Short mmCIF file of C-alpha atoms in Angstrom, two decimals:
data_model
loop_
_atom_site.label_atom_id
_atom_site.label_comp_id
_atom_site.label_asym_id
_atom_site.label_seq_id
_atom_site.Cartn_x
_atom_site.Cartn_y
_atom_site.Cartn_z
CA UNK X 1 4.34 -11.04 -14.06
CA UNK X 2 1.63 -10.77 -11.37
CA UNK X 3 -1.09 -8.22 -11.90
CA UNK X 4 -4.06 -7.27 -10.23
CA UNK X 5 -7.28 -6.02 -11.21
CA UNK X 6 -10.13 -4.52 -8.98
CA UNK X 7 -14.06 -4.56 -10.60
CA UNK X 8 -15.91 -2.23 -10.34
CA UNK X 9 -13.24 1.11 -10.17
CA UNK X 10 -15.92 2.84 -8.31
CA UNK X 11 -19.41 2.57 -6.50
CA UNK X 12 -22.43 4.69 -5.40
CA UNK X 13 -24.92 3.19 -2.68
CA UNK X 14 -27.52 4.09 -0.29
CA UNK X 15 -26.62 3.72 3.15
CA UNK X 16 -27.42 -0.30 4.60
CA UNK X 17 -26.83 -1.95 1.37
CA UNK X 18 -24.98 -4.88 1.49
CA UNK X 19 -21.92 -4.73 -1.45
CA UNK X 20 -19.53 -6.62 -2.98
CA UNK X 21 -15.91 -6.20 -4.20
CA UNK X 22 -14.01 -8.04 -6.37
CA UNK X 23 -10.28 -8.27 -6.98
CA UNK X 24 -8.67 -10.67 -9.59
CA UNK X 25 -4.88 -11.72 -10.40
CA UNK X 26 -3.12 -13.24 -12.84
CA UNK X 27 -0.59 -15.43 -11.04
CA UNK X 28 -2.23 -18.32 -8.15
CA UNK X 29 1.11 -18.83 -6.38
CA UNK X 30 1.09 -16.41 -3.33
CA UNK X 31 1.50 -16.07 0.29
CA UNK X 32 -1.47 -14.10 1.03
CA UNK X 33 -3.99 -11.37 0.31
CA UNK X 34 -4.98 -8.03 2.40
CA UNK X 35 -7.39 -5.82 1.96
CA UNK X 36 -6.57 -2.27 2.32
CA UNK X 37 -8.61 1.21 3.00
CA UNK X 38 -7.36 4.72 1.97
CA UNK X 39 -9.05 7.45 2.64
CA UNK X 40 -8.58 10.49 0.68
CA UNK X 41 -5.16 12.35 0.92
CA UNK X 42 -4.16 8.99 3.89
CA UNK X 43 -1.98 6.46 4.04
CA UNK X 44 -3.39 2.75 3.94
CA UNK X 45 -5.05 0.87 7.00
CA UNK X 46 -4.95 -2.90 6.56
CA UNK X 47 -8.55 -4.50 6.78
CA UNK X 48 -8.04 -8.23 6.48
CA UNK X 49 -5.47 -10.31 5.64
CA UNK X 50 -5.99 -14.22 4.64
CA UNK X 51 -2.75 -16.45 4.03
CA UNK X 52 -2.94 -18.95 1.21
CA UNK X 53 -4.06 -21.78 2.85
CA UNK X 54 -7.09 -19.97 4.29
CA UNK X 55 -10.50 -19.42 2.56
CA UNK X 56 -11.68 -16.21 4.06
CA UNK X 57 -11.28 -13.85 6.83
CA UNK X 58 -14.11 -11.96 9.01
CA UNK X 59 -13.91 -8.62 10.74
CA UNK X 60 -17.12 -7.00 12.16
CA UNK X 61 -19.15 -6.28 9.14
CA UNK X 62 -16.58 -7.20 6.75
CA UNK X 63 -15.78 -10.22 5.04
CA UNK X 64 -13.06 -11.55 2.98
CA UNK X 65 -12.75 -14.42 0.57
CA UNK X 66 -10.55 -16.28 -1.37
CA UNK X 67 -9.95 -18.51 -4.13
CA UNK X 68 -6.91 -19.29 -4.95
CA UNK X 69 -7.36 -21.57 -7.96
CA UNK X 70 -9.52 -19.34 -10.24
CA UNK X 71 -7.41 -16.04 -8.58
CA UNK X 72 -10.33 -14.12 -7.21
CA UNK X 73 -11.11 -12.89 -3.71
CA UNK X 74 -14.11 -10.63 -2.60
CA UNK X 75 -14.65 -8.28 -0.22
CA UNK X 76 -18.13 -8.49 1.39
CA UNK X 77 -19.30 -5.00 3.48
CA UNK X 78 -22.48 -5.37 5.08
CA UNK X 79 -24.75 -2.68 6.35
CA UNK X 80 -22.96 -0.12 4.55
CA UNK X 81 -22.58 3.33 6.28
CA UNK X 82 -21.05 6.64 5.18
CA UNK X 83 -18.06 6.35 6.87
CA UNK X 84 -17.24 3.18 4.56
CA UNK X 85 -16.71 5.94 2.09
CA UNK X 86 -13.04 5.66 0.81
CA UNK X 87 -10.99 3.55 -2.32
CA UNK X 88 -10.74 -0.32 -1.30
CA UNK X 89 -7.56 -1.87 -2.41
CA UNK X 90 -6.44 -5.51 -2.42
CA UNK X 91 -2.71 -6.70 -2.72
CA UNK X 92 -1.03 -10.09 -3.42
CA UNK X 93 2.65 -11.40 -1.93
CA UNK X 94 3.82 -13.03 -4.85
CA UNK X 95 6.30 -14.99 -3.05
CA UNK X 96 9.29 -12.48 -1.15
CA UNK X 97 8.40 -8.89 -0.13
CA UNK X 98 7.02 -7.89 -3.48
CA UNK X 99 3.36 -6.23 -2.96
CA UNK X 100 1.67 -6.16 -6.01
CA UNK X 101 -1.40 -3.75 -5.71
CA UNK X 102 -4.66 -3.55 -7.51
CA UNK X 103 -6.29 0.27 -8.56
CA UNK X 104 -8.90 -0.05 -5.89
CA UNK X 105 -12.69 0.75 -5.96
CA UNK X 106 -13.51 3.84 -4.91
CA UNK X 107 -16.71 3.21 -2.64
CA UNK X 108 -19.25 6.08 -1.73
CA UNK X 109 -22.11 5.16 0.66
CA UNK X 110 -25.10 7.64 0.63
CA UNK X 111 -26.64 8.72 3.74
CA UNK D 1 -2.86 6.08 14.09
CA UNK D 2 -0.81 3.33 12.75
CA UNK D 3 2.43 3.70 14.22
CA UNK D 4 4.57 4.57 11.21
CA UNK D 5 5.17 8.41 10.85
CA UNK D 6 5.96 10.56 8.03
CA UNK D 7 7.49 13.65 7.00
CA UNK D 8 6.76 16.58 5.84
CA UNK D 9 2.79 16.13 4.68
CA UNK D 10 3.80 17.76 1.71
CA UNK D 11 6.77 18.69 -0.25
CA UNK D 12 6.91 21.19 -2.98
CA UNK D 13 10.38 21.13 -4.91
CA UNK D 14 12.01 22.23 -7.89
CA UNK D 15 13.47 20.15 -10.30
CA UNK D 16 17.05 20.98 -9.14
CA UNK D 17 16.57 21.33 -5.51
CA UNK D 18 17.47 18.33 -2.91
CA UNK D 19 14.70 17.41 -0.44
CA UNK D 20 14.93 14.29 1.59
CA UNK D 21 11.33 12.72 2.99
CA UNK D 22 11.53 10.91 6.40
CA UNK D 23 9.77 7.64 8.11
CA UNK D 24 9.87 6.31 11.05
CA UNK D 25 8.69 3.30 12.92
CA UNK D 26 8.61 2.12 16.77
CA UNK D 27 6.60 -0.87 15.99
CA UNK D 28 9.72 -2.71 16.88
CA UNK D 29 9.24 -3.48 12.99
CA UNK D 30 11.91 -5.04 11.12
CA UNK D 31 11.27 -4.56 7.06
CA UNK D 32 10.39 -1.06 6.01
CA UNK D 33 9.06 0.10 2.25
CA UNK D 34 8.81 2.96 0.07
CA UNK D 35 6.15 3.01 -2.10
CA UNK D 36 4.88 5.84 -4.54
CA UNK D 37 1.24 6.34 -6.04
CA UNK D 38 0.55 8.31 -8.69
CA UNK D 39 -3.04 9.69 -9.80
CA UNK D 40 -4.51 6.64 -12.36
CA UNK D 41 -2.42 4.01 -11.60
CA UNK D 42 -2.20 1.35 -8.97
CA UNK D 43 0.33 1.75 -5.76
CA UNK D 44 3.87 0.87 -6.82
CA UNK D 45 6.46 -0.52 -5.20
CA UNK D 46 9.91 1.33 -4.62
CA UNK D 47 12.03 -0.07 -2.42
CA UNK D 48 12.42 -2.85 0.64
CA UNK D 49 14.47 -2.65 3.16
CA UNK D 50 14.99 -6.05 6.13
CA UNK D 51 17.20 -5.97 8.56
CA UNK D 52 18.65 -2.38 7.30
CA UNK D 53 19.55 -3.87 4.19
CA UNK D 54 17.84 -3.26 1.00
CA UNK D 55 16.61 -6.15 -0.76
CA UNK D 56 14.48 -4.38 -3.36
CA UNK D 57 15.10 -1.99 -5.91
CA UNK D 58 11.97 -2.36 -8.18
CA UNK D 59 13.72 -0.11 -11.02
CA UNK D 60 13.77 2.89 -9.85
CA UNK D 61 15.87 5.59 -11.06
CA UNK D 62 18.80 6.92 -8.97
CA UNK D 63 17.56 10.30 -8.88
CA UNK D 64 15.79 8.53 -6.03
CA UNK D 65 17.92 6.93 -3.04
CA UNK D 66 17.07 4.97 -0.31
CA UNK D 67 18.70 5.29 3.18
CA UNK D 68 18.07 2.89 6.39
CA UNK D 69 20.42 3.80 9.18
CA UNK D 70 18.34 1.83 11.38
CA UNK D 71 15.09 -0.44 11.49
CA UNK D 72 13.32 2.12 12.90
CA UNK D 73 13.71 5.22 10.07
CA UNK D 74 13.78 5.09 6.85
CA UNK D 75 14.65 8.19 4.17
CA UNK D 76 14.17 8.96 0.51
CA UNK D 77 16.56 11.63 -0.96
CA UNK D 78 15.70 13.27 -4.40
CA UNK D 79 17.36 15.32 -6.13
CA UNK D 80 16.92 16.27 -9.74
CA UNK D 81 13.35 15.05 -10.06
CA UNK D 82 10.78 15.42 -13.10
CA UNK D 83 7.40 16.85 -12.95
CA UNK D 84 6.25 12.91 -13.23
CA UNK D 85 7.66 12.64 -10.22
CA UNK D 86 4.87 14.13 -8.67
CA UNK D 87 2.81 11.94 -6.42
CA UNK D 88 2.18 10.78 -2.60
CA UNK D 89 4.79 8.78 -1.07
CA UNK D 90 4.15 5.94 1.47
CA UNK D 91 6.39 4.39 3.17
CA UNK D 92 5.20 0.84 5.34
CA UNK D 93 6.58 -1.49 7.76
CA UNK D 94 6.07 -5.55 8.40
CA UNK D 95 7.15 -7.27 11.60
CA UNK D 96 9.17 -9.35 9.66
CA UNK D 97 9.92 -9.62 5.46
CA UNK D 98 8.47 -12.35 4.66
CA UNK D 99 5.68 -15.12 4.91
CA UNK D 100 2.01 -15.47 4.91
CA UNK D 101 1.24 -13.48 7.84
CA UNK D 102 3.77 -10.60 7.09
CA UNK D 103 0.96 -7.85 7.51
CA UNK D 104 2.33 -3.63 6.57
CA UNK D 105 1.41 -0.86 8.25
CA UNK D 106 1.28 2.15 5.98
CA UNK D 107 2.13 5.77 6.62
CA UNK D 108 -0.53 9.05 5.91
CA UNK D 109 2.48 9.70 3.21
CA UNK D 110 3.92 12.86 1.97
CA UNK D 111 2.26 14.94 -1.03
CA UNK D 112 5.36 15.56 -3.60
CA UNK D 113 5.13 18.17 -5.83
CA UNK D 114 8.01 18.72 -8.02
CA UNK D 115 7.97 22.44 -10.28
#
């Protein structure tokens, strides 16, 4: 059974640091990865998505990598700013429709 | 805005009322998903629907059903619930159901309380 784990569950830093997040699972054969945002009380908004075959994905300041073979992809923010404040979560596609979503790092950028 | 709409915002029940929660998609969109996420514990997977048909039932108890009349709404009637029932439900929708750039667009979700 696939599972997912996000380090670290939550994160305090000053505004323009440059910060890391890491998701882990158990199970190498998927389709793809995305990276999510919620914001408190909100649905999800899809960051990045990378497909299996792909090593990582840029969007403005973010970046997303991923290795498949030792199950690990990071999520790279640079420049942080307060309004990155929100919970980061990363999902696998195991193979069909079946999402399988980590517990997300809550992130909190200080002005 | 994403596109996928839900309602109501929030929901306050009783454990023997019926309530039935509502999402809808003009994304010309052709899977749609229930999901529910509870305080602690990582977003879970409910239901899929492709094509209007379900094609995942991840377990869940009947005191929750699933209704797609059409690709573009989606409902979840309850009736009965527990107090663990409590949590926000999202409900999401992917051009297509499968493959490696099968991307979901996620609802704000509606707040369930149940009494």
């Amino acid at each position: 059974k696939q599972e997912v784990t996000q380090i670290p569950a939550a994160l305090s830093v000053p505004e323009g640091e440059n910060l890391v997040l890491n998701c882990s699972f158990t199970d190498s054969a998927i389709y793809n990865l995305q990276w999510f945002r919620q914001d408190p009380g909100k649905g999800l908004t899809s960051l990045l998505l990378i497909q299996s075959s792909q090593r990582e994905q840029t969007s403005g300041r973010l970046n997303a990598s991923l290795d498949k073979s030792s199950g690990r992809s990071t999520l790279y923010i640079a420049a942080s700013q307060p309004g990155d404040s929100a919970t980061y979560l990363c999902a696998v596609t195991p193979g069909g429709q079946n999402f399988v979503f980590g517990p997300g790092t809550r992130l909190s950028v200080l002005p | 805005e994403t596109g996928v709409t839900q309602t109501p915002r929030h929901l306050v029940m009783g454990m023997t009322n019926k309530k039935s929660l509502k999402c809808e998609q003009h994304l010309g969109h052709n899977a749609m998903y229930w999901y529910k996420q509870s305080a602690k514990k990582p977003l879970e997977l409910m239901f899929v629907y492709n094509f209007k048909e379900q094609t995942e039932n991840n377990s869940v108890p009947s005191r929750f059903s699933p209704e797609c009349p059409n690709s573009s709404h989606l409902f979840l009637h309850l009736h009965t619930l527990q107090p663990e029932d409590s949590a926000l439900y999202l409900c999401a929708s992917s051009p297509t159901g499968q493959g490696a750039k099968n991307i979901q667009y996620f609802g704000a979700g509606t707040r369930l309380s149940v009494l």
